[in-house]
mmCIF file of C-alpha atoms in Angstrom:
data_model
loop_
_atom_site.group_PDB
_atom_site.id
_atom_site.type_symbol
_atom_site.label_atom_id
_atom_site.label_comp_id
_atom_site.label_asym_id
_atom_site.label_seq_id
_atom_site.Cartn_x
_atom_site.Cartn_y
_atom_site.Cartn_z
ATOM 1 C CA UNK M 1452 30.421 92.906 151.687
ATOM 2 C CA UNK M 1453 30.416 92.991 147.757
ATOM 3 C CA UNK M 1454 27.628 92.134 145.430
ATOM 4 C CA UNK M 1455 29.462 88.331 144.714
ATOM 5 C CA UNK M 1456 29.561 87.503 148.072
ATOM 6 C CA UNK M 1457 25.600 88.830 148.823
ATOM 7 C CA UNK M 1458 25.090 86.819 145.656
ATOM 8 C CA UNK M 1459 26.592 83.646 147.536
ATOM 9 C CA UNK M 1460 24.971 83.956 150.904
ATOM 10 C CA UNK M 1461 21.644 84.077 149.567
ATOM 11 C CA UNK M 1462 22.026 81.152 147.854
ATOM 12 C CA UNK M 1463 23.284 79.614 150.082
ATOM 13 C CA UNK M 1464 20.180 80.142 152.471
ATOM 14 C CA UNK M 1465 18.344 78.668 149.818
ATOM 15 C CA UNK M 1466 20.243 75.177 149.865
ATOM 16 C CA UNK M 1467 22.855 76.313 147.654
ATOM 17 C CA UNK M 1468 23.898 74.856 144.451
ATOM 18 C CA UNK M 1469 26.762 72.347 143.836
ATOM 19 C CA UNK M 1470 29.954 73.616 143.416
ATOM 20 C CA UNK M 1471 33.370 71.540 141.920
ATOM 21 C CA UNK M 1472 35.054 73.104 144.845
ATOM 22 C CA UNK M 1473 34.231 74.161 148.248
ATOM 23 C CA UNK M 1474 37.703 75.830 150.075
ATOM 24 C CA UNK M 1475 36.792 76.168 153.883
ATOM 25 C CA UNK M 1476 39.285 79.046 155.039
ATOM 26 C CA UNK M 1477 39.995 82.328 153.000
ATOM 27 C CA UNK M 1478 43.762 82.951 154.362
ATOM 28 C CA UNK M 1479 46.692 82.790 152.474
ATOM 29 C CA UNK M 1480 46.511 79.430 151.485
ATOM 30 C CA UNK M 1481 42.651 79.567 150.273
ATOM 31 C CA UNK M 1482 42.536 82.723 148.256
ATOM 32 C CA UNK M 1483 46.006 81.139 146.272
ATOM 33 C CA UNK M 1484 44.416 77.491 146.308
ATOM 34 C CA UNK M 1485 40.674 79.633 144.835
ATOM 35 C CA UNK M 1486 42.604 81.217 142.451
ATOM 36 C CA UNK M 1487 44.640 78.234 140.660
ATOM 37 C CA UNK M 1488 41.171 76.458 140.517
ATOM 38 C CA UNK M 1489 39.148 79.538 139.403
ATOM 39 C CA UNK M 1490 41.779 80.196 136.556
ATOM 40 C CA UNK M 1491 41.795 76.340 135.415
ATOM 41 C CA UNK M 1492 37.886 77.125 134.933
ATOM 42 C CA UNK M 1493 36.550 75.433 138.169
ATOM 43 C CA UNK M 1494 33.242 76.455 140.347
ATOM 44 C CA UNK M 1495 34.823 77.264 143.605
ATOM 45 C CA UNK M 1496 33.273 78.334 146.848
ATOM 46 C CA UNK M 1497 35.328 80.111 149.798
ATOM 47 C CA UNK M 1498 33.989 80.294 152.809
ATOM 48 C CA UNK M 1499 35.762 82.511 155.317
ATOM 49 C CA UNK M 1500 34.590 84.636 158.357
ATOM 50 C CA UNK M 1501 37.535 87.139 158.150
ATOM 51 C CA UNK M 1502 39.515 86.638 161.429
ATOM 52 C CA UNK M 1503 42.985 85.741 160.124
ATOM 53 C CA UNK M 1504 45.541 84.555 162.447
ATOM 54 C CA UNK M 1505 47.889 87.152 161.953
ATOM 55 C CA UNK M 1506 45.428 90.178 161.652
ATOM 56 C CA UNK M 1507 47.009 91.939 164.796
ATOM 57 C CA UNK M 1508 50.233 92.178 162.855
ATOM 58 C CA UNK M 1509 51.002 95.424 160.942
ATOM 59 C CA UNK M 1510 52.678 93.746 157.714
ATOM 60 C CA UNK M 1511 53.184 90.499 156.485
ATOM 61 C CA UNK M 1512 57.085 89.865 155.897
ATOM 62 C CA UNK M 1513 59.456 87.467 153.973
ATOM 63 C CA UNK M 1514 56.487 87.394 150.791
ATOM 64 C CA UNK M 1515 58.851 88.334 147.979
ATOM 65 C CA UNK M 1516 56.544 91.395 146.331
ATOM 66 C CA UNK M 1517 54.484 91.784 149.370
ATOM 67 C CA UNK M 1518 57.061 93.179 151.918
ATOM 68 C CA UNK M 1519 55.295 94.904 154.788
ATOM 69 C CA UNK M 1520 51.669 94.861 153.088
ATOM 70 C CA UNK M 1521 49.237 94.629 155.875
ATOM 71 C CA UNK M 1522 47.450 91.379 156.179
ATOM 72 C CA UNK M 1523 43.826 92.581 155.477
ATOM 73 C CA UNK M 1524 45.271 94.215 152.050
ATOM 74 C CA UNK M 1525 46.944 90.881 151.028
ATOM 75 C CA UNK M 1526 43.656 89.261 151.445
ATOM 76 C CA UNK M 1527 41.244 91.986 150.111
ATOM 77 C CA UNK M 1528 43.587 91.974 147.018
ATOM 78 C CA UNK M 1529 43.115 88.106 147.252
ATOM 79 C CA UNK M 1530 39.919 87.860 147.360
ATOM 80 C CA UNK M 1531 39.389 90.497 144.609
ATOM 81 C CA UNK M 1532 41.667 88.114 142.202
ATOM 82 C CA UNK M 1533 39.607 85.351 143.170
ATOM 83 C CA UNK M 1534 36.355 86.880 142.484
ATOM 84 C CA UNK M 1535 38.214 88.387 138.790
ATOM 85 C CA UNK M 1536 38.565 84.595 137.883
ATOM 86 C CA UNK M 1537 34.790 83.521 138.747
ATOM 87 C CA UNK M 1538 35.440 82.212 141.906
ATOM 88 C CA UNK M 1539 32.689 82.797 144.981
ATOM 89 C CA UNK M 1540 33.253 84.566 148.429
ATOM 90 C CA UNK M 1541 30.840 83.511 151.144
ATOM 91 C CA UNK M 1542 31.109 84.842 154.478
ATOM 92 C CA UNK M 1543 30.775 82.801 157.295
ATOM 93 C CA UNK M 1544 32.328 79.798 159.145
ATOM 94 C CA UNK M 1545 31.816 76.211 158.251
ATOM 95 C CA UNK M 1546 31.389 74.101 161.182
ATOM 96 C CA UNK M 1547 30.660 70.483 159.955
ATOM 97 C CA UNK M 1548 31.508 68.579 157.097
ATOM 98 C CA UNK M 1549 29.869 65.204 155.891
ATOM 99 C CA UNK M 1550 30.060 62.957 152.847
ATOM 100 C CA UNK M 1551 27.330 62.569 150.769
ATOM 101 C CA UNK M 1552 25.990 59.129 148.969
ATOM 102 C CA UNK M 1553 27.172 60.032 145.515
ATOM 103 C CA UNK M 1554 30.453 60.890 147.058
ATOM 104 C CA UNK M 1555 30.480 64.507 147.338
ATOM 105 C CA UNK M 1556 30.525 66.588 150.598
ATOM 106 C CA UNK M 1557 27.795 69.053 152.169
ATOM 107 C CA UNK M 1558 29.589 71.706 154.402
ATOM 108 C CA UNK M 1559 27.299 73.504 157.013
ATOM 109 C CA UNK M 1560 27.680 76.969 158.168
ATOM 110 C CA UNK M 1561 27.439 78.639 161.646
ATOM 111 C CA UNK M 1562 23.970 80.159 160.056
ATOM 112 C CA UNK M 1563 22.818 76.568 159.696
ATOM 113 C CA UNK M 1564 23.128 77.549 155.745
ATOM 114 C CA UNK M 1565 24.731 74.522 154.042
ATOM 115 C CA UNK M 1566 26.530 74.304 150.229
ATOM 116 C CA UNK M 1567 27.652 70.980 148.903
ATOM 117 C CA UNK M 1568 30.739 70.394 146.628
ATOM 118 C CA UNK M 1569 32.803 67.825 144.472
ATOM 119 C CA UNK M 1570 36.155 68.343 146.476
ATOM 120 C CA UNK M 1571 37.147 69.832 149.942
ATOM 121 C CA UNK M 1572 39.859 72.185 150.341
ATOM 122 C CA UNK M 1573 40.246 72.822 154.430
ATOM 123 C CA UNK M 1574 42.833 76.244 155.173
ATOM 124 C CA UNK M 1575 41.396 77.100 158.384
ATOM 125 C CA UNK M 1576 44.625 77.643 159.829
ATOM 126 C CA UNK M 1577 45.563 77.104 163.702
ATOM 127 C CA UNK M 1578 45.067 78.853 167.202
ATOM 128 C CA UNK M 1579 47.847 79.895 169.119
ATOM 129 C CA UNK M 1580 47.304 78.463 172.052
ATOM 130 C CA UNK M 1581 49.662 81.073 174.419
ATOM 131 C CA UNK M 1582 50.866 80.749 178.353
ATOM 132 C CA UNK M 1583 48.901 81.673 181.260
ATOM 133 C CA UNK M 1584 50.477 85.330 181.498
ATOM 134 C CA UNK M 1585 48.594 88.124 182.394
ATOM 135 C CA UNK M 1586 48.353 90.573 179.531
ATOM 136 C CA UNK M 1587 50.592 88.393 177.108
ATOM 137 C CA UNK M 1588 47.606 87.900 174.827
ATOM 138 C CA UNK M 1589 45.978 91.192 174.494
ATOM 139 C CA UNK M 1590 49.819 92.397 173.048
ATOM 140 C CA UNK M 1591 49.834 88.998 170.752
ATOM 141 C CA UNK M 1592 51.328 90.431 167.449
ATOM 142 C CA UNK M 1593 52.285 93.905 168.150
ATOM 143 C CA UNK M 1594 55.194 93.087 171.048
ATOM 144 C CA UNK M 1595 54.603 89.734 171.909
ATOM 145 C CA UNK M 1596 56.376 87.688 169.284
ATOM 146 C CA UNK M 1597 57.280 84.303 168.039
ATOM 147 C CA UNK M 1598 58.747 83.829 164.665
ATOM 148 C CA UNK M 1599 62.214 85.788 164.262
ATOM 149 C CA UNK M 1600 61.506 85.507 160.242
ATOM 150 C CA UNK M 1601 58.137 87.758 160.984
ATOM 151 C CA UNK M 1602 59.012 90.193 163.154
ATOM 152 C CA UNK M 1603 62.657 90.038 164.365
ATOM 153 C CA UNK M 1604 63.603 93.089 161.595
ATOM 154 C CA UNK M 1605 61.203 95.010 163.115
ATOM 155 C CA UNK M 1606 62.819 94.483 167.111
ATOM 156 C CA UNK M 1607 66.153 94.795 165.672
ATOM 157 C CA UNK M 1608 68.517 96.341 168.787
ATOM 158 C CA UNK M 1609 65.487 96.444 170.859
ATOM 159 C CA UNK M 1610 65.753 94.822 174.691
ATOM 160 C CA UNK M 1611 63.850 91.395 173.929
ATOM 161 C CA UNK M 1612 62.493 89.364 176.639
ATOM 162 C CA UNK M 1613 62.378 85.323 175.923
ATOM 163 C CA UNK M 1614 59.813 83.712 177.807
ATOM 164 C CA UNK M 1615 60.677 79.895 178.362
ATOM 165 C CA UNK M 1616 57.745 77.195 178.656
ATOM 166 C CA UNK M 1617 59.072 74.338 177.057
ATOM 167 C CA UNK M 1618 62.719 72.402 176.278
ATOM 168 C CA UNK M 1619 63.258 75.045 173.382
ATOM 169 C CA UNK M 1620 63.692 78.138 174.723
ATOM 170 C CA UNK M 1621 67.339 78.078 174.649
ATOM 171 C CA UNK M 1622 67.299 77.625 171.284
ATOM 172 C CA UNK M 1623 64.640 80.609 170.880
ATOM 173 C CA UNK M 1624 67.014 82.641 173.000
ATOM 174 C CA UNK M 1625 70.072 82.190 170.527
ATOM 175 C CA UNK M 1626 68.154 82.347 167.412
ATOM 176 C CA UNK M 1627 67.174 85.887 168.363
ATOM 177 C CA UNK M 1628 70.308 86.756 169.390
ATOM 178 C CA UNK M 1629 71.398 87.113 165.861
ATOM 179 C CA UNK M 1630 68.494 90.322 165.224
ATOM 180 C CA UNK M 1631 69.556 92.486 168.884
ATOM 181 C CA UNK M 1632 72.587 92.219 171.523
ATOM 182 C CA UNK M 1633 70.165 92.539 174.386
ATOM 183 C CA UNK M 1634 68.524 89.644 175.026
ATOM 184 C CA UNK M 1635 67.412 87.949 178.448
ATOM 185 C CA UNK M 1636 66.072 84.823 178.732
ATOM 186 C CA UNK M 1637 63.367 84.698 181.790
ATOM 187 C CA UNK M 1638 63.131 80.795 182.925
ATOM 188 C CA UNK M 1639 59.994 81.045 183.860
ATOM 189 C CA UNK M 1640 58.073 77.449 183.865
ATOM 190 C CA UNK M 1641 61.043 76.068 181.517
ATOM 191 C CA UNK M 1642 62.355 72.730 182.189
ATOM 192 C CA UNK M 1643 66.236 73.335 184.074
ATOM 193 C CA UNK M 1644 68.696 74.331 181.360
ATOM 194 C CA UNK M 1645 71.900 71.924 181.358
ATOM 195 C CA UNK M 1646 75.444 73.416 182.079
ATOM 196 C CA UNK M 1647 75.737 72.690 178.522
ATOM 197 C CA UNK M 1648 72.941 75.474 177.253
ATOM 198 C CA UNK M 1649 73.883 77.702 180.213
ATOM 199 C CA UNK M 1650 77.472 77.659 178.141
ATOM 200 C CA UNK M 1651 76.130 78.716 174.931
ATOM 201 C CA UNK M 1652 73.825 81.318 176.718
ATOM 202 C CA UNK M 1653 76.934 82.788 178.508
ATOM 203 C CA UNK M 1654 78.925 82.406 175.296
ATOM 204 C CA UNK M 1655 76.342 84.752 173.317
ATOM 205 C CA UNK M 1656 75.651 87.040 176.118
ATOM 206 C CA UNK M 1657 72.417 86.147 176.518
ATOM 207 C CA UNK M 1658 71.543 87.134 180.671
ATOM 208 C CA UNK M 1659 69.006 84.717 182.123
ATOM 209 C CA UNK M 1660 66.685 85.608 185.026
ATOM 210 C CA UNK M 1661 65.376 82.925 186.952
ATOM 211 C CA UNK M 1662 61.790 82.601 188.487
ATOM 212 C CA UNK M 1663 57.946 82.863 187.285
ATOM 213 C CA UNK M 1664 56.896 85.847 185.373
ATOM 214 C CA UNK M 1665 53.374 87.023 186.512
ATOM 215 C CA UNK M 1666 53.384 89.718 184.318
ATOM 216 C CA UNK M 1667 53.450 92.522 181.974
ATOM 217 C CA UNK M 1668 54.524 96.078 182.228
ATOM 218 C CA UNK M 1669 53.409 98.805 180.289
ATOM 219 C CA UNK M 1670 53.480 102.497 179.913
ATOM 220 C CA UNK M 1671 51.128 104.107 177.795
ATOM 221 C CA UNK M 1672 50.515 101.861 175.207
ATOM 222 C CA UNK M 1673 54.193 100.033 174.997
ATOM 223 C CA UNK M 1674 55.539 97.389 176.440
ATOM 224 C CA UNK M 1675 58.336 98.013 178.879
ATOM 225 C CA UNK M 1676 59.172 95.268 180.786
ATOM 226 C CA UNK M 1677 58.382 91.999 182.514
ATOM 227 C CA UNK M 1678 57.562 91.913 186.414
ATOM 228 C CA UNK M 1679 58.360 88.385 188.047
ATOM 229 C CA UNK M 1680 56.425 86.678 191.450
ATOM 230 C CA UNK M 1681 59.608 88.375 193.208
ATOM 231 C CA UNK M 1682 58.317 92.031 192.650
ATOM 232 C CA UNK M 1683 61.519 92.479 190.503
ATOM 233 C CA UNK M 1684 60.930 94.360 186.881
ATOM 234 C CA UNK M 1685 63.132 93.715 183.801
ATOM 235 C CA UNK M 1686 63.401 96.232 180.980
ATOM 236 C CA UNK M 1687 62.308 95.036 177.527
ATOM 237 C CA UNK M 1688 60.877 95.819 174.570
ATOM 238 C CA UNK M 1689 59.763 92.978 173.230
ATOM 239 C CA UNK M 1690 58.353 89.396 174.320
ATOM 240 C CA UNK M 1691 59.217 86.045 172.590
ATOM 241 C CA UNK M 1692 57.285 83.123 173.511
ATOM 242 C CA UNK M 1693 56.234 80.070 172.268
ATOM 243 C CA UNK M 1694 52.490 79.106 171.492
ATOM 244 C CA UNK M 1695 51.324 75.672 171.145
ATOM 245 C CA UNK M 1696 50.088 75.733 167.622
ATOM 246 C CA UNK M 1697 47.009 74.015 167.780
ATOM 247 C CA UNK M 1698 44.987 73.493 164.053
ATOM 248 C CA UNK M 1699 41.752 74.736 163.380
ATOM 249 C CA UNK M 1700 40.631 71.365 162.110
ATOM 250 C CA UNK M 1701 37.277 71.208 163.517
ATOM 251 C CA UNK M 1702 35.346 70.847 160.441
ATOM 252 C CA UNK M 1703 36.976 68.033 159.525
ATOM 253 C CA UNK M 1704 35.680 65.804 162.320
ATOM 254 C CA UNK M 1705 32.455 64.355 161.187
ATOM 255 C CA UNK M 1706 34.891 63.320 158.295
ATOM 256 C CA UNK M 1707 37.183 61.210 160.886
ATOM 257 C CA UNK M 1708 40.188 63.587 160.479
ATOM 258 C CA UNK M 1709 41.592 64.266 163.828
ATOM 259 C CA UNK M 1710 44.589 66.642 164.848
ATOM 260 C CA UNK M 1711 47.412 64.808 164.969
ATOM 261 C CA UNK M 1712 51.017 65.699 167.257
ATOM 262 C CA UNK M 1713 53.240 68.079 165.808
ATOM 263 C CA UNK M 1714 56.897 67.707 166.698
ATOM 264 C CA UNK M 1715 60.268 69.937 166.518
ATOM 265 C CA UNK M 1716 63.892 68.704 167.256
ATOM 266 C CA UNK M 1717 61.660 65.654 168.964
ATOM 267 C CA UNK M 1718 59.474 67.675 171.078
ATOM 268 C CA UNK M 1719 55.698 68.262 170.615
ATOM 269 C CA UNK M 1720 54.714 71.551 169.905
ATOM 270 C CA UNK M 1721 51.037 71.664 168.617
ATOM 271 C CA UNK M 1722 48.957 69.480 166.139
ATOM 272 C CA UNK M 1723 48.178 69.349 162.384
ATOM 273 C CA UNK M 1724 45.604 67.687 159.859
ATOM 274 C CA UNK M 1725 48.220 64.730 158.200
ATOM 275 C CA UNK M 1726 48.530 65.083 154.578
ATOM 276 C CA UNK M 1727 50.714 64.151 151.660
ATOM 277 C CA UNK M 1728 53.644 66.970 150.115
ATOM 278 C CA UNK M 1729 50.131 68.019 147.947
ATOM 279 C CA UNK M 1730 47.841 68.603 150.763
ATOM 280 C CA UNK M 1731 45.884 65.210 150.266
ATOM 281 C CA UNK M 1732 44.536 63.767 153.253
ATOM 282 C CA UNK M 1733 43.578 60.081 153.802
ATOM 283 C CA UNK M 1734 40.028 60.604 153.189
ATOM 284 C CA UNK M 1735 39.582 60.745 149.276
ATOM 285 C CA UNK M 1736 38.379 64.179 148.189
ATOM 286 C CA UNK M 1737 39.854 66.239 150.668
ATOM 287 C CA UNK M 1738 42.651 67.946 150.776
ATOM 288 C CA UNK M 1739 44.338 70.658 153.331
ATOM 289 C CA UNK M 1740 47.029 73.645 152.815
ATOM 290 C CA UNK M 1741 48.385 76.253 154.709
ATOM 291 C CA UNK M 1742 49.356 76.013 158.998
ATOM 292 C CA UNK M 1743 46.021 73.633 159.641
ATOM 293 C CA UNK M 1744 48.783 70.961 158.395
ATOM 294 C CA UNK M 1745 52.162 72.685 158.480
ATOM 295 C CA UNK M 1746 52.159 74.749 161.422
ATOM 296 C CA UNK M 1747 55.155 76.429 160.752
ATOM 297 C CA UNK M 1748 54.118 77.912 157.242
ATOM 298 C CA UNK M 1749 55.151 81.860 156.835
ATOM 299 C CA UNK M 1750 52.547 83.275 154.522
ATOM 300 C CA UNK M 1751 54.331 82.664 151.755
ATOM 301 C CA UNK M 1752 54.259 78.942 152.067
ATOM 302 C CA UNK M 1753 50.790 79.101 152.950
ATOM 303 C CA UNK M 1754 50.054 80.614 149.529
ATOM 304 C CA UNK M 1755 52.200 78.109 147.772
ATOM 305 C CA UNK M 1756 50.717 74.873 149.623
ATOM 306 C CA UNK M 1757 47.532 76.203 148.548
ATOM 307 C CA UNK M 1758 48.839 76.341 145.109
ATOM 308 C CA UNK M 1759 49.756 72.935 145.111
ATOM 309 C CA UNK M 1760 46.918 71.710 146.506
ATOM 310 C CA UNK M 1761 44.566 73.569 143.923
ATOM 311 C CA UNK M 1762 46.841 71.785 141.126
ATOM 312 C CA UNK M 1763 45.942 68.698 142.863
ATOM 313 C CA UNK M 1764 42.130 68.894 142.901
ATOM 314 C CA UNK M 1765 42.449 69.859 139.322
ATOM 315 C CA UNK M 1766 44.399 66.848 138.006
ATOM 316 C CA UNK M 1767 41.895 64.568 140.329
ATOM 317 C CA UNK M 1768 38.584 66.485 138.576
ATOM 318 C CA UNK M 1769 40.191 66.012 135.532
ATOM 319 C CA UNK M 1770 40.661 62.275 135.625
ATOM 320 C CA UNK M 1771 37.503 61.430 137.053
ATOM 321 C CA UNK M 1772 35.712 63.047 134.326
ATOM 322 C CA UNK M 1773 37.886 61.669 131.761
ATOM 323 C CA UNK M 1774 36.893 58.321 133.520
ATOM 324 C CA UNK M 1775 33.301 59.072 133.729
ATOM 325 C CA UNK M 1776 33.685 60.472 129.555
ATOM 326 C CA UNK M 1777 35.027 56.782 128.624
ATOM 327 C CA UNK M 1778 32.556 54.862 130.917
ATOM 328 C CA UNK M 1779 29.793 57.051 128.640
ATOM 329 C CA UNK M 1780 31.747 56.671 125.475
ATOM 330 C CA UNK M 1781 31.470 52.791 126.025
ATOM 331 C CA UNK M 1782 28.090 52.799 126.938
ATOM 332 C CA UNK M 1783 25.159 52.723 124.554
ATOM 333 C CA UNK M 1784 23.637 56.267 124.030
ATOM 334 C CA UNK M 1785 20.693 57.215 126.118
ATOM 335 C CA UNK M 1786 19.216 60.901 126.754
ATOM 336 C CA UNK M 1787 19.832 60.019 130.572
ATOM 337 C CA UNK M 1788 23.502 59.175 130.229
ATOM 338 C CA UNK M 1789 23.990 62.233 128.224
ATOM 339 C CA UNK M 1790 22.567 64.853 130.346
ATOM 340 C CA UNK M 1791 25.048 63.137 133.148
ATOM 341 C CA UNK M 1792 28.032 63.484 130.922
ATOM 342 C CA UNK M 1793 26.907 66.858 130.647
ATOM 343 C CA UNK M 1794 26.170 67.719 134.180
ATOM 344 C CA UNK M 1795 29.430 66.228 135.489
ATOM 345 C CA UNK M 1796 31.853 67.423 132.956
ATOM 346 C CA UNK M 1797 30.887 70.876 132.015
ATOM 347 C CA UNK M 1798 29.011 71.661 135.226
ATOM 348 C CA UNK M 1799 27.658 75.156 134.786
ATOM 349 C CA UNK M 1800 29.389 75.942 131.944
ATOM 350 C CA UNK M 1801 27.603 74.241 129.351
ATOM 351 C CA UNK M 1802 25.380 75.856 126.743
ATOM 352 C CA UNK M 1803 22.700 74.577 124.490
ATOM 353 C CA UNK M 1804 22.899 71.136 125.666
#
């Protein structure tokens, strides 16, 4: 923990003070929403507890000048460009949000420390929500896969095991086809495949192997096959599977923003916080980036929605003090009206007035 974020926690404990921005979530999509608003001059406040959804994972991929960094470097250099700017690190978890009279929000940490802020910017991400298969979870990230764009490079030729639970498996089956020529598509507690799928399967050489898998097998410490209800074994390397990608969208709820269903080629797969292309969400002053509202973000669109979404809060803090400046401009001078010029537009930042 550096000095900054001691800094922040302390204060916080205190009641905290007010910040222009509070961003609830530190991944990908925080630290780059943080840092448009720290470098556009704003008070910002991140609150993270360090448990990023893909922290199992040995690199983050596809993030043109980032290939293969580990995910805890991305985010230490993050939060280090963050800090650079002015912006605040506090660690912890925010568990309820609520609106305040004047507007503004108070967010309320697991520590029962609370900090209260202008704007909201939610990137707490999702849950995977994975199926009932003994040991599939504890090898999440390493060999058990989803997203061909993440890891399939990295299983390349490899013997990789598709495990169907829903009506997309097929079409998880033939999208990894294109990274290895071994692939086997275990049916598991799919819906039937039509004689229509079963073509394309045969047609790409992609084996299926019907019944329940109950299980993983591994030697040593690697994966090396799946073992079925029938006592059979198949070879693999790898596991594919589908998750239902369920957002993190908790602290939203005292707010009235509930989850709502995410779909794919018509199918439900998970749930998101609803917002607009810039992250706004129905309730003015809050905003969302990042998988809690596009599930299927890489990290690189998770930094760029919170880019966007940082622009947005700007341009919105921007014209409501330019509204608030006229309204005062209009008005006929008084000490009190001046001091809430000064408090609202310049915030901290203001010196001999």
């Amino acid at each position: 923990m550096n000095e900054r974020t001691e800094r922040v926690e302390g204060a916080a404990a205190r009641g905290g003070r007010r910040y222009e921005v509070v961003v609830v979530g530190g991944g990908a999509a925080g630290l780059s929403g943080a840092l448009t608003l720290a470098r556009a001059r704003r008070s910002v406040l991140v609150i993270d507890s360090g448990s990023p959804r893909n922290a199992p994972a040995e690199g983050v991929h596809t993030y043109l000048g980032r290939e293969g960094l580990p995910p805890a470097e991305l985010l230490a250099t993050g939060r280090r460009e963050v800090t650079g700017y002015g912006g605040e690190i506090a660690e912890g978890t925010a568990v309820t949000a609520e609106r305040l009279a004047d507007g503004g929000f108070r967010v309320v940490l697991d520590d029962g420390s609370s900090v209260v802020a202008d704007r909201l910017l939610v990137t707490t991400g999702l849950v995977d929500e994975l199926p009932d298969v003994p040991g599939l979870a504890e090898r999440w990230g390493r060999e058990v896969l989803h997203c061909p764009y993440c890891h399939g490079w990295e299983v390349r030729d490899q013997a990789i095991g598709i495990l169907a639970v829903g009506p997309l498996a097929v079409h998880q089956a033939l999208m990894w086809r294109q990274w290895s020529r071994e692939v086997t598509l275990f049916q598991h507690t799919a819906p039937a495949f039509t004689a229509e799928e079963y073509e394309q399967l045969a047609a790409r050489d992609v084996t299926v192997v019907d019944g329940k898998v109950t299980g993983l097998e591994v030697t040593g410490d690697r994966l090396t096959g799946m073992t079925l209800a029938d006592g059979r074994t198949v070879p693999c390397r790898a596991v594919v599977t589908t998750a239902r990608l369920a957002a993190r969208g908790g602290v939203l709820a005292g707010l009235g923003l509930e989850p709502v269903d995410t779909e794919m080629a018509g199918h439900v797969v998970g749930s998101r916080i609803d917002a607009d292309p810039f992250g706004a969400t129905r309730v003015p002053g809050v905003w969302v980036a990042g998988n809690v509202t596009s599930p299927v973000d890489t990290v690189i669109a998770a930094a760029a929605a919170g880019v966007r979404a940082g622009a947005a809060i700007n341009a919105d803090l921007t014209a409501e003090a330019t509204r608030r400046a006229v309204a005062a401009r209009r008005a006929p001078f008084s000490a009190e009206a001046e001091r809430e010029v000064a408090e609202r537009v310049l915030g901290d930042r203001r010196h001999g007035l």
